[in-house]
N, CA, C and O atoms as a Tinker XYZ file with bonds, in Angstrom:
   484  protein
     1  N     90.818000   94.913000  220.233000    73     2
     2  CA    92.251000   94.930000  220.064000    64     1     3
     3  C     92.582000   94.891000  218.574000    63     2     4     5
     4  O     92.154000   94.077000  217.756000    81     3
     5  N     93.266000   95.727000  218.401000    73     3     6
     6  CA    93.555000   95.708000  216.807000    64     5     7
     7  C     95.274000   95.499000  216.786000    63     6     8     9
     8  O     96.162000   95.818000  217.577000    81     7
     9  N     95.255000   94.608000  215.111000    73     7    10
    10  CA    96.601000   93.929000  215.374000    64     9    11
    11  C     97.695000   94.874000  214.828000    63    10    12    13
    12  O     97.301000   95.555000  213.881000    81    11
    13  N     98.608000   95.018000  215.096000    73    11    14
    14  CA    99.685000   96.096000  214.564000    64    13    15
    15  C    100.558000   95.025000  213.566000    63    14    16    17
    16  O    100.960000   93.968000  214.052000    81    15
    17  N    100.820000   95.356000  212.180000    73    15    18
    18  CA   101.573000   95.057000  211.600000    64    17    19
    19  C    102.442000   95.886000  210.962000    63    18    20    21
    20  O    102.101000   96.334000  209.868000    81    19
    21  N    103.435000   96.164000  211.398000    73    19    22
    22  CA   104.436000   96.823000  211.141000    64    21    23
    23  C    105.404000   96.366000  210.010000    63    22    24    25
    24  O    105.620000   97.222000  209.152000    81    23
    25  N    105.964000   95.278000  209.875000    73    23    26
    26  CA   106.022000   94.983000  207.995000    64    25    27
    27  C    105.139000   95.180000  206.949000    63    26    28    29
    28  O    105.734000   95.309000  205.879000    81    27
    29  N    103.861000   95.256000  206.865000    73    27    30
    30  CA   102.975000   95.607000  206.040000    64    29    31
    31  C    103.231000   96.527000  204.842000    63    30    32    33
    32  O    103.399000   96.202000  203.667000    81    31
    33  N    103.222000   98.129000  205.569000    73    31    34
    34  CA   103.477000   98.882000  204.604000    64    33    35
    35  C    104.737000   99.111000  203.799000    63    34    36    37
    36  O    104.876000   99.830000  202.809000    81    35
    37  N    105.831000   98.183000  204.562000    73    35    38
    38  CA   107.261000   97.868000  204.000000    64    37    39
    39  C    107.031000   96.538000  202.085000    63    38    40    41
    40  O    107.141000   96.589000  200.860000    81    39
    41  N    106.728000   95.736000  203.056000    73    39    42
    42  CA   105.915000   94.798000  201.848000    64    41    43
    43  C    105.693000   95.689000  200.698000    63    42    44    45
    44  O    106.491000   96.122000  199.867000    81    43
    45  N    104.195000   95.897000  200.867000    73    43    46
    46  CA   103.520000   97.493000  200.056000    64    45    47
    47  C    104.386000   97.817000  199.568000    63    46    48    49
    48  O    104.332000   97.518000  198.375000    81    47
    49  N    105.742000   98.592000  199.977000    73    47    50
    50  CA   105.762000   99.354000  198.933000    64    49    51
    51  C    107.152000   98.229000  197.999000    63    50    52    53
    52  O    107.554000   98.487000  196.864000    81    51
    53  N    107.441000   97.521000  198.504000    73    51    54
    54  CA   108.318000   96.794000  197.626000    64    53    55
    55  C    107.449000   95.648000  196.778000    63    54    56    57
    56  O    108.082000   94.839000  196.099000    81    55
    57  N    106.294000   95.601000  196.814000    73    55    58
    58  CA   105.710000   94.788000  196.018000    64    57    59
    59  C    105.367000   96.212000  194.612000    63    58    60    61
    60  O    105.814000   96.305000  193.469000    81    59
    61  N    104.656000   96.879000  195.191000    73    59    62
    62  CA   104.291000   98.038000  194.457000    64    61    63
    63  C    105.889000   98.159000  193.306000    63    62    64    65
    64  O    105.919000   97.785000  192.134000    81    63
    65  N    106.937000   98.715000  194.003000    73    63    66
    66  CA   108.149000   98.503000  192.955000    64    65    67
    67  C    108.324000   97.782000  192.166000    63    66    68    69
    68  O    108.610000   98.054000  191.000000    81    67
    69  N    108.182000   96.673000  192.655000    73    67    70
    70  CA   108.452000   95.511000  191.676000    64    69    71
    71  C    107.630000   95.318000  190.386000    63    70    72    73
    72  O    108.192000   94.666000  189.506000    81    71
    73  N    106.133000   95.876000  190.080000    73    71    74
    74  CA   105.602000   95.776000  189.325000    64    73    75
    75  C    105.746000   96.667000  188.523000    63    74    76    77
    76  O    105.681000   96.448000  187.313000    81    75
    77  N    106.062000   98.339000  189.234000    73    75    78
    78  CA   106.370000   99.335000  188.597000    64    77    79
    79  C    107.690000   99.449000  188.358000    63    78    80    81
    80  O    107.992000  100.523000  187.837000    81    79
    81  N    108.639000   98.656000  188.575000    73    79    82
    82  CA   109.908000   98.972000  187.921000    64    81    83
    83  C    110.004000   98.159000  186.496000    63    82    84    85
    84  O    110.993000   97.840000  185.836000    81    83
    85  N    108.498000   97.931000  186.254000    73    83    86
    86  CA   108.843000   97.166000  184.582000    64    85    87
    87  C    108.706000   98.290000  183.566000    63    86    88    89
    88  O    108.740000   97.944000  182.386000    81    87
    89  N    108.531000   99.809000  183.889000    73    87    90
    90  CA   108.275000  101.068000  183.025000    64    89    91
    91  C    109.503000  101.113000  182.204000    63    90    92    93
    92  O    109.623000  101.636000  181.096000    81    91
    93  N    110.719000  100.271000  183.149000    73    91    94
    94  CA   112.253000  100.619000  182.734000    64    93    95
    95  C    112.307000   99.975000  181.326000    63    94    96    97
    96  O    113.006000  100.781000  180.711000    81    95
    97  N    111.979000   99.001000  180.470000    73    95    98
    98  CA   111.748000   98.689000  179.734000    64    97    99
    99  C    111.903000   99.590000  178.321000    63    98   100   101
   100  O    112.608000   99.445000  177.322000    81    99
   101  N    111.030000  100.464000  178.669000    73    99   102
   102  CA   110.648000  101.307000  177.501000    64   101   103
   103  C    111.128000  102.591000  177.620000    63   102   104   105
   104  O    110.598000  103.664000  177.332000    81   103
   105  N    112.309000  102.305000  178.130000    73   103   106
   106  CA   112.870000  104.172000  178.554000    64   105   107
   107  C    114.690000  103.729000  178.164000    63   106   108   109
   108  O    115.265000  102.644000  178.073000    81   107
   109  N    115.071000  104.909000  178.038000    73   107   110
   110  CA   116.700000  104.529000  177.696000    64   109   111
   111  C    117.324000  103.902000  178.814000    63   110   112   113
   112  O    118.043000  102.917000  178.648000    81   111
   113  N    117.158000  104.281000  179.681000    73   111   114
   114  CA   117.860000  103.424000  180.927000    64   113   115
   115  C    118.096000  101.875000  180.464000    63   114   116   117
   116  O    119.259000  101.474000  180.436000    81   115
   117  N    116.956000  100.923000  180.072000    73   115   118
   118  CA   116.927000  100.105000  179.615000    64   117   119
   119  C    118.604000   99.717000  179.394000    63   118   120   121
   120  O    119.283000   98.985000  180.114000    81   119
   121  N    118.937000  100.292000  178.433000    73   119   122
   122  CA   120.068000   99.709000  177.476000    64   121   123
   123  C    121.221000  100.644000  178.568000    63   122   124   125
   124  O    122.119000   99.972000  179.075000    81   123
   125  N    121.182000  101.720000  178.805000    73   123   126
   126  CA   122.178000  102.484000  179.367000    64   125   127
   127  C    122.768000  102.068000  180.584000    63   126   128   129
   128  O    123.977000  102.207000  180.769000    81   127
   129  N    121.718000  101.374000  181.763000    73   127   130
   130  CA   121.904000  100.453000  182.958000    64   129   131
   131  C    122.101000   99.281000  182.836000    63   130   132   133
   132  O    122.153000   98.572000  183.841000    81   131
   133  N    122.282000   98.705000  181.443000    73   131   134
   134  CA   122.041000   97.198000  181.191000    64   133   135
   135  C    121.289000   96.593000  181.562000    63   134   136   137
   136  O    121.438000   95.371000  181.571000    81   135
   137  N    120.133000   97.202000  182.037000    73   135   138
   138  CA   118.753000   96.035000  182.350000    64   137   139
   139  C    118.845000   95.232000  181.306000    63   138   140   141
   140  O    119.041000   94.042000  181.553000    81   139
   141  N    118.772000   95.507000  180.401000    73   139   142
   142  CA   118.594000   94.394000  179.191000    64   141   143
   143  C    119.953000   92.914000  178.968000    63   142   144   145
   144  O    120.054000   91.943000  178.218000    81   143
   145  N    120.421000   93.253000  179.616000    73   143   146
   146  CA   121.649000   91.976000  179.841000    64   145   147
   147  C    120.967000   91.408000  180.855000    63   146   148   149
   148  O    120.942000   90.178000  180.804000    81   147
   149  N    120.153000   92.139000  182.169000    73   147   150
   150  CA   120.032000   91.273000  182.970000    64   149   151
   151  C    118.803000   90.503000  182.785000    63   150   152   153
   152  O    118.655000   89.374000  183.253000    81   151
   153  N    117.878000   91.159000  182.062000    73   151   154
   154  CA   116.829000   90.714000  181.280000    64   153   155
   155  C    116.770000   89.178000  180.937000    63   154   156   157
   156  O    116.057000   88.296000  181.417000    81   155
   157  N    118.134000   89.108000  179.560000    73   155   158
   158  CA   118.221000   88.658000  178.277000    64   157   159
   159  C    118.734000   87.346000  178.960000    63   158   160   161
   160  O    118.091000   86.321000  178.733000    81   159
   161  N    119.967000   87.272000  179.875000    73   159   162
   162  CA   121.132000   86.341000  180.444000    64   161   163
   163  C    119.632000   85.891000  181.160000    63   162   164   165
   164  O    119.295000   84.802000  180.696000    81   163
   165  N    118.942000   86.254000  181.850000    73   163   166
   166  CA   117.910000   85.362000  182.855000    64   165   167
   167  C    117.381000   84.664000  182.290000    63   166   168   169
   168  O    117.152000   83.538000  182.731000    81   167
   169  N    116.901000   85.155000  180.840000    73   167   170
   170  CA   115.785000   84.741000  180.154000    64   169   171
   171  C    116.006000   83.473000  179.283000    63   170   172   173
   172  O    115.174000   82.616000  178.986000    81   171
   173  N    117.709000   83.574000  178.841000    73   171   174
   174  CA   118.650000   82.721000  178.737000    64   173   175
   175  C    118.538000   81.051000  179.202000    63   174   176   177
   176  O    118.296000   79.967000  178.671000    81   175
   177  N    118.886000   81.611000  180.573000    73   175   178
   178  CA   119.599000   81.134000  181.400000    64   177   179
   179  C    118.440000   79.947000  181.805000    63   178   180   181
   180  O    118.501000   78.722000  181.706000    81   179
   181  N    117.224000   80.953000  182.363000    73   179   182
   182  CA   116.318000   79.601000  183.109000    64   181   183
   183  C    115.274000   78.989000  181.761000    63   182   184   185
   184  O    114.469000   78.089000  182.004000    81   183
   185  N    115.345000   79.336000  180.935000    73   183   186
   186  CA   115.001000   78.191000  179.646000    64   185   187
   187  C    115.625000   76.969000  179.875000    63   186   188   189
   188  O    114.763000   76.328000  180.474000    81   187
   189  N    116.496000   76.344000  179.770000    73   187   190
   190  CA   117.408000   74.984000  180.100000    64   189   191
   191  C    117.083000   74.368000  181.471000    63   190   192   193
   192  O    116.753000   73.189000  181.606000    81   191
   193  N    117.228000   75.455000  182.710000    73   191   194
   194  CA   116.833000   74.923000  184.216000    64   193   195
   195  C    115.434000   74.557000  184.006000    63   194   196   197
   196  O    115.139000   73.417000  184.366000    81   195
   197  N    114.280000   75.454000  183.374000    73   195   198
   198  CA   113.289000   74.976000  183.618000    64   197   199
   199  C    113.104000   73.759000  182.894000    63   198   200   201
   200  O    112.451000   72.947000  183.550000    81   199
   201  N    113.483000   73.320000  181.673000    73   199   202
   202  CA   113.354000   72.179000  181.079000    64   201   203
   203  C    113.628000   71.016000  181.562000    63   202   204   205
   204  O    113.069000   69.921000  181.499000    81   203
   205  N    115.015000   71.589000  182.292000    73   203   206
   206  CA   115.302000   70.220000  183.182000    64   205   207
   207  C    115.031000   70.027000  184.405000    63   206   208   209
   208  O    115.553000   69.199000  185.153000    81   207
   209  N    113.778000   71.181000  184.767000    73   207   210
   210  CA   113.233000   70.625000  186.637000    64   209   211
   211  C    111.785000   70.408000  186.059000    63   210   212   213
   212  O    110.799000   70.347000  186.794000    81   211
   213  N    111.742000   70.323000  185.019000    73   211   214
   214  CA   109.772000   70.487000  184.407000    64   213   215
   215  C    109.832000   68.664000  183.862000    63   214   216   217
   216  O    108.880000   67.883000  183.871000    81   215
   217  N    111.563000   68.318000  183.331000    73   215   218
   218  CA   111.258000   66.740000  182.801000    64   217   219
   219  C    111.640000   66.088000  183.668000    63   218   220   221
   220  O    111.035000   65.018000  183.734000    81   219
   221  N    112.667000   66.274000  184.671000    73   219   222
   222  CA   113.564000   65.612000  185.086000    64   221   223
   223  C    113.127000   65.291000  186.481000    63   222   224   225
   224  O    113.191000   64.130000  186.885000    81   223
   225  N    112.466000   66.752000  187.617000    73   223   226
   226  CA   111.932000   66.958000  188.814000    64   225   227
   227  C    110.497000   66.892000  188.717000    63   226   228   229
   228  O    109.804000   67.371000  189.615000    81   227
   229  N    109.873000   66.211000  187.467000    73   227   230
   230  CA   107.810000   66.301000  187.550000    64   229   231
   231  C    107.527000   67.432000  188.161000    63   230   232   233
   232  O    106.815000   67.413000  189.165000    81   231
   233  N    108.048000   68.630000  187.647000    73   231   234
   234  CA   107.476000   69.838000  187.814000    64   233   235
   235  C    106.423000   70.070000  187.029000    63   234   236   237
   236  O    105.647000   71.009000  187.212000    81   235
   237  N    106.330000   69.245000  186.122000    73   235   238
   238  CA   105.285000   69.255000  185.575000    64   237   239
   239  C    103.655000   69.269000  185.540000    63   238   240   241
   240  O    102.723000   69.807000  184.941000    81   239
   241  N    104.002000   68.037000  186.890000    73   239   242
   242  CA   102.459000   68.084000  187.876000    64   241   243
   243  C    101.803000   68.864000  188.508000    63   242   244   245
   244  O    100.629000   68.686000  188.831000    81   243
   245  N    102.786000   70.266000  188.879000    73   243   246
   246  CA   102.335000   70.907000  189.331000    64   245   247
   247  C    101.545000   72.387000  188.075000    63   246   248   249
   248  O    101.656000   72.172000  186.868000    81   247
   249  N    100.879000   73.644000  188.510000    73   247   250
   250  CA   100.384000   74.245000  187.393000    64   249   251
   251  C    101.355000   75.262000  187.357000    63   250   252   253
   252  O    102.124000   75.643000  188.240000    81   251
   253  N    101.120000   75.831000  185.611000    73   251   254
   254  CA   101.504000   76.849000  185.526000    64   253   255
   255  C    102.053000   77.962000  186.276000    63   254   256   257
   256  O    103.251000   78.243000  186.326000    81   255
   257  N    100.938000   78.693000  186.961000    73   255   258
   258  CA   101.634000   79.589000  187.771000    64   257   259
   259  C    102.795000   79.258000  188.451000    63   258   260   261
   260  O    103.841000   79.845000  188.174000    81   259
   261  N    102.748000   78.234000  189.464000    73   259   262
   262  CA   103.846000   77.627000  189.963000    64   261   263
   263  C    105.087000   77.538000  189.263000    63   262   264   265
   264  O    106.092000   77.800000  189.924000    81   263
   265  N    105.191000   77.306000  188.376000    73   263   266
   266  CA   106.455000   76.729000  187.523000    64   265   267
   267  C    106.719000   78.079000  186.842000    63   266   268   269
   268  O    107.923000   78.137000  186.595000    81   267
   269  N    105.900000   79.505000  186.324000    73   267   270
   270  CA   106.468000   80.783000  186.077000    64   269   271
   271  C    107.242000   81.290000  187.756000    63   270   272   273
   272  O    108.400000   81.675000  187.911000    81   271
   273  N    106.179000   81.130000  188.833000    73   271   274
   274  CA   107.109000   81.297000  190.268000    64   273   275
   275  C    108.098000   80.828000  190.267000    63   274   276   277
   276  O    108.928000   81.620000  190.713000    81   275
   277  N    108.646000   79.616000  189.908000    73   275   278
   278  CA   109.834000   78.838000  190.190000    64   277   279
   279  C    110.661000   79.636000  189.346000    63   278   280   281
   280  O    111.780000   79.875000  189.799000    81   279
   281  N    110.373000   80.115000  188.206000    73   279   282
   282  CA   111.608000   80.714000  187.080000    64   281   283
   283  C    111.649000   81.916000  187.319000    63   282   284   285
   284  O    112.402000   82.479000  186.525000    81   283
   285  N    111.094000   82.737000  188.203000    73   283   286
   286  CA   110.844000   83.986000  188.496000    64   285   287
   287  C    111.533000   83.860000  189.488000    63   286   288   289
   288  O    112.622000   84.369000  189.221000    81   287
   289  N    111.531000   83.339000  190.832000    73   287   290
   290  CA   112.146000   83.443000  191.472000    64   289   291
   291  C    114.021000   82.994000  192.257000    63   290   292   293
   292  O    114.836000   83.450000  193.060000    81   291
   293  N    113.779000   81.515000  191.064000    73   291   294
   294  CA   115.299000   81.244000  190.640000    64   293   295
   295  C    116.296000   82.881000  190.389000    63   294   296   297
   296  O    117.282000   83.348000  190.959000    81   295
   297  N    115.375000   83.377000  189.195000    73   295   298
   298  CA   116.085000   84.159000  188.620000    64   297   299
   299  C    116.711000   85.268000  189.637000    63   298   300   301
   300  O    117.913000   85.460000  189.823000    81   299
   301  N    115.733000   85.885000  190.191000    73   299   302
   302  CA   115.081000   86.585000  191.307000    64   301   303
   303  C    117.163000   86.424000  191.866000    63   302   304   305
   304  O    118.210000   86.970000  191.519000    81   303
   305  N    116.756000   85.373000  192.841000    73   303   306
   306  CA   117.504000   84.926000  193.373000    64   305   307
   307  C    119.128000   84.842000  193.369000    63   306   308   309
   308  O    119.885000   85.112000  194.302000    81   307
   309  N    119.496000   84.335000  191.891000    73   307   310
   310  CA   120.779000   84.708000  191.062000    64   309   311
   311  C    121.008000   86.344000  191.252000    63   310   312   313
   312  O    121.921000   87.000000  191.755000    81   311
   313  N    119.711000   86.707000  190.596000    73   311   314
   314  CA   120.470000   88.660000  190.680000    64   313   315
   315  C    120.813000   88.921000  191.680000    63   314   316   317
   316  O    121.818000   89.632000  191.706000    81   315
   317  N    120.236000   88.537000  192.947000    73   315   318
   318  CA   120.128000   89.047000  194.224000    64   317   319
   319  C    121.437000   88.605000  194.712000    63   318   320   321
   320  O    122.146000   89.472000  195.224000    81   319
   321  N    121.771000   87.697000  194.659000    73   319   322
   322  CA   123.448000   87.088000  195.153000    64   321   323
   323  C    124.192000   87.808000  194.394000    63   322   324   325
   324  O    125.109000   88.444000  194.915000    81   323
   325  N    123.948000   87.880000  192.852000    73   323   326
   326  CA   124.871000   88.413000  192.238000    64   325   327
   327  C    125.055000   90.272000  192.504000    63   326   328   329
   328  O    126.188000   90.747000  192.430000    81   327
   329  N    124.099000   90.996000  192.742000    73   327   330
   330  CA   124.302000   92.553000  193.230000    64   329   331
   331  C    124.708000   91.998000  194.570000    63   330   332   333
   332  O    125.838000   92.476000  194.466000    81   331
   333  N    124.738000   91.540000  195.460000    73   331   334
   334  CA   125.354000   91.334000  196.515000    64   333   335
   335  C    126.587000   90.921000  196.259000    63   334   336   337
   336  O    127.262000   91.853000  196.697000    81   335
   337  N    127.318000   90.134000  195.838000    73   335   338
   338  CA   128.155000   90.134000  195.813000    64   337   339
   339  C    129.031000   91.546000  195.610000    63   338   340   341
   340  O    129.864000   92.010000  196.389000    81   339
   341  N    128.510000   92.186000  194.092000    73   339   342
   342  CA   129.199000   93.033000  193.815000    64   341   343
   343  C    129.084000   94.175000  194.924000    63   342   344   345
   344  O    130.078000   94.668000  195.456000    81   343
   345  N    128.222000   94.419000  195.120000    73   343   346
   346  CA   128.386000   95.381000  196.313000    64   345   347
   347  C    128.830000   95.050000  197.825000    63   346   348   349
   348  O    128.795000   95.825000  198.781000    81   347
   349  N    129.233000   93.785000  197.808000    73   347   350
   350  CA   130.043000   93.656000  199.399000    64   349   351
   351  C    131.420000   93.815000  199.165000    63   350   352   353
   352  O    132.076000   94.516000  199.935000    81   351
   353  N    132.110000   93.082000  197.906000    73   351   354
   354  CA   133.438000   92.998000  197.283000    64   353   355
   355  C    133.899000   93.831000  196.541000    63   354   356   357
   356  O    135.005000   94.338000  196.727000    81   355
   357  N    133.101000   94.129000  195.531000    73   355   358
   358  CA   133.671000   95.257000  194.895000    64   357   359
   359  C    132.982000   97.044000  195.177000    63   358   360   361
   360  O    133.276000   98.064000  194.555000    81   359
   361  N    132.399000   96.940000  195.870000    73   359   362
   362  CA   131.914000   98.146000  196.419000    64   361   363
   363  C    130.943000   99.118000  195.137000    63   362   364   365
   364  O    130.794000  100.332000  195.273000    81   363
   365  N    130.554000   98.604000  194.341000    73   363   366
   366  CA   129.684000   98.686000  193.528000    64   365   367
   367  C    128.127000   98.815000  193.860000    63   366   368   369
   368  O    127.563000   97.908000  194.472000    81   367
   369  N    127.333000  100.142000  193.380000    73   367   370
   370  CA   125.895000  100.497000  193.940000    64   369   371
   371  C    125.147000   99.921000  193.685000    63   370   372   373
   372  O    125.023000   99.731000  192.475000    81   371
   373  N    124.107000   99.230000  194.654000    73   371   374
   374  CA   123.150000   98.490000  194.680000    64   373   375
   375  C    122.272000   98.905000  193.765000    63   374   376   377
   376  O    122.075000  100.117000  193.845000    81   375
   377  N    121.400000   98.123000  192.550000    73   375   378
   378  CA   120.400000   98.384000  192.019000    64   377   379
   379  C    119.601000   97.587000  191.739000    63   378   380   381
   380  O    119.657000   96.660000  190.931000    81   379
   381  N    118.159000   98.189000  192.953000    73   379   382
   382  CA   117.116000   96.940000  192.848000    64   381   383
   383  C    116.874000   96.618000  191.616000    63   382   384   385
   384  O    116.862000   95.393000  191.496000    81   383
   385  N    116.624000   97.311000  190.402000    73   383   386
   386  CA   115.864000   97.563000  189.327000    64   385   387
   387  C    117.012000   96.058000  188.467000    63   386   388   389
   388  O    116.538000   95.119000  187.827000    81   387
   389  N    118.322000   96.264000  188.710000    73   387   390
   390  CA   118.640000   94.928000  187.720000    64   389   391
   391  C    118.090000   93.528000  188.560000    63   390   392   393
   392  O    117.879000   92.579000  187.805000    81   391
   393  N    117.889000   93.330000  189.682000    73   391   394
   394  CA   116.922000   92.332000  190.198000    64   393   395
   395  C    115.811000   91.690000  189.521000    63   394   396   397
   396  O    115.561000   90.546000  189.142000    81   395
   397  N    115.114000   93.046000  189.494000    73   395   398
   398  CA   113.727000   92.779000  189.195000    64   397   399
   399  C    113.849000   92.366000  187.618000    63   398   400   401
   400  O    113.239000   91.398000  187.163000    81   399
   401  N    114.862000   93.360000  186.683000    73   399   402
   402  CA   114.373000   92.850000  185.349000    64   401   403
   403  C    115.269000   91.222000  185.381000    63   402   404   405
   404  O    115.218000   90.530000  184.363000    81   403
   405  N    115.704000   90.946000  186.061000    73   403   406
   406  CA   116.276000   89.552000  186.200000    64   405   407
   407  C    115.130000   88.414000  186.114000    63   406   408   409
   408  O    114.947000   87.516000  185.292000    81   407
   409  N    114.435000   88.797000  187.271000    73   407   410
   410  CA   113.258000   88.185000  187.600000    64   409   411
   411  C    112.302000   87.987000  186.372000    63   410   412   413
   412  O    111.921000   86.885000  185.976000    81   411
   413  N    111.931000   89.311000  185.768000    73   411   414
   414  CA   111.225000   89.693000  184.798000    64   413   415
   415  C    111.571000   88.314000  183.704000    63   414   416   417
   416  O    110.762000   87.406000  183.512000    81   415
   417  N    112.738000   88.385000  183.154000    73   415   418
   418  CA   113.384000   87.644000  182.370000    64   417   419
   419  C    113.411000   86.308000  182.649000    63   418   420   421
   420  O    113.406000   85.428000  181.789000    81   419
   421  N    113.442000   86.122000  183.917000    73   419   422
   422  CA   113.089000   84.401000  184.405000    64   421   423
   423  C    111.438000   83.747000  184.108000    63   422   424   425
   424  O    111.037000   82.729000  183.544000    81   423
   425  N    110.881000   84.688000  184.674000    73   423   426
   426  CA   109.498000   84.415000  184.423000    64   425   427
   427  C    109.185000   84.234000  182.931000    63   426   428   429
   428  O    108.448000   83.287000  182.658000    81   427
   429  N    109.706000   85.120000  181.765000    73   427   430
   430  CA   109.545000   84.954000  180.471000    64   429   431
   431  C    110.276000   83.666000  179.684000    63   430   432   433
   432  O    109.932000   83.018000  178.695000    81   431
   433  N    111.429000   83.589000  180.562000    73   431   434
   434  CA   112.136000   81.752000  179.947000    64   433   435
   435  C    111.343000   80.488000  180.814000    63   434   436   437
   436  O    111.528000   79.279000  180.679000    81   435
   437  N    110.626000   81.019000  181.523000    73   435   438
   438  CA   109.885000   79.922000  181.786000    64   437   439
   439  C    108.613000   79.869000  181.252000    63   438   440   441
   440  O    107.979000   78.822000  181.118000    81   439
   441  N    108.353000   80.602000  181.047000    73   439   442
   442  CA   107.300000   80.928000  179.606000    64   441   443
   443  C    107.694000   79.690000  178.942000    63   442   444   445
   444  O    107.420000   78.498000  179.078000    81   443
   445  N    108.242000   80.210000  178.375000    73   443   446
   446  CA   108.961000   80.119000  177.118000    64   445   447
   447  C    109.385000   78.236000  177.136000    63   446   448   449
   448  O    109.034000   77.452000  176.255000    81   447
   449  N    110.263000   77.845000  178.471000    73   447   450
   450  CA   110.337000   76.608000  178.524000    64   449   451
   451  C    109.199000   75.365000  178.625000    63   450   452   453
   452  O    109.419000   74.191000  178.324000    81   451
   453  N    107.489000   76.111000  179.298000    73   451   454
   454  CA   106.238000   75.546000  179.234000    64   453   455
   455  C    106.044000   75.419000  177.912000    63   454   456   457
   456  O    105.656000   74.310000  177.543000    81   455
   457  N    106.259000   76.526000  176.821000    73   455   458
   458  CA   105.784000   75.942000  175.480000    64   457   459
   459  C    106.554000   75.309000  174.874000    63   458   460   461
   460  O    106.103000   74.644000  173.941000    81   459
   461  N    107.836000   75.268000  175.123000    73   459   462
   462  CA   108.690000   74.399000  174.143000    64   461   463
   463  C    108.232000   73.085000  174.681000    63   462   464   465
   464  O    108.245000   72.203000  173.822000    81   463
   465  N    107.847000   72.722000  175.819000    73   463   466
   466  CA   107.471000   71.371000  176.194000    64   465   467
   467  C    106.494000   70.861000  176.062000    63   466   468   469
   468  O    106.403000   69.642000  175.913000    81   467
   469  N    105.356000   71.778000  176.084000    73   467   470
   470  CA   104.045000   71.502000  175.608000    64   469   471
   471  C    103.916000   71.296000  174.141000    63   470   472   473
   472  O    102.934000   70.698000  173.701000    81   471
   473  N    104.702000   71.683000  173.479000    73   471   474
   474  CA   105.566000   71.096000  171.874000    64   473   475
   475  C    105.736000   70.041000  171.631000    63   474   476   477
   476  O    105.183000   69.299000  170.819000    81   475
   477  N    106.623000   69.868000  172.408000    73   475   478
   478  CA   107.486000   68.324000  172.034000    64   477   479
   479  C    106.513000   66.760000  173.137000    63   478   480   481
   480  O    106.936000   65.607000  173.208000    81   479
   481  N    105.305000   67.268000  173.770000    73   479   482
   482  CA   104.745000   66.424000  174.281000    64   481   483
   483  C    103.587000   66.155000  174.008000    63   482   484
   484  O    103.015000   65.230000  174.586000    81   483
């Protein structure tokens, strides 16, 4: 008996996107779609959250990877409400791609918030 998984190749290919929609970066779209706001505001944004769930929530105990997941997917998360919104209310076109560089940008302020702490500790 062989098992049928029928989400699988759905997964696939949205994992596959997600890694390959970081090409946007280095192409004009970048600036022309505002990826780079959604980038910059994430990257922003979860620097401060992570500082204060890394001192405040002993996120600390846990490793690295974990705590780039947590800022990756915070971020993740914000875009995702936020293109939803705009596209239920204001009828505005969905674009996975500002998601992902959202995400992108979370993961890099949480970077970013591991070394400022590994700094000051």
């Amino acid at each position: 008996m062989k098992i049928q998984c029928p989400i699988c190749p759905v997964i696939k290919k949205n994992v596959i996107t997600y890694f390959t929609d970081i090409k946007f970066i280095t192409t004009r779209e970048f600036i022309t779609r505002a990826y780079d706001k959604h980038l910059l505001w994430s990257l922003v944004l979860t620097i401060p959250s992570m500082l204060l769930l890394i001192f405040f929530f002993d996120l600390d105990d846990v490793g690295v990877p974990f705590q780039l997941f947590v800022g990756g997917f915070g971020a993740y998360s914000v875009n995702f409400l936020r293109e939803w919104v705009r596209r239920k209310f204001y009828g505005i076109e969905w674009d996975q791609v500002d998601i992902h560089m959202g995400s992108y940008g979370g993961i890099l302020g949480a970077a970013i918030a591991i070394v400022i702490l590994k700094f000051l500790t």
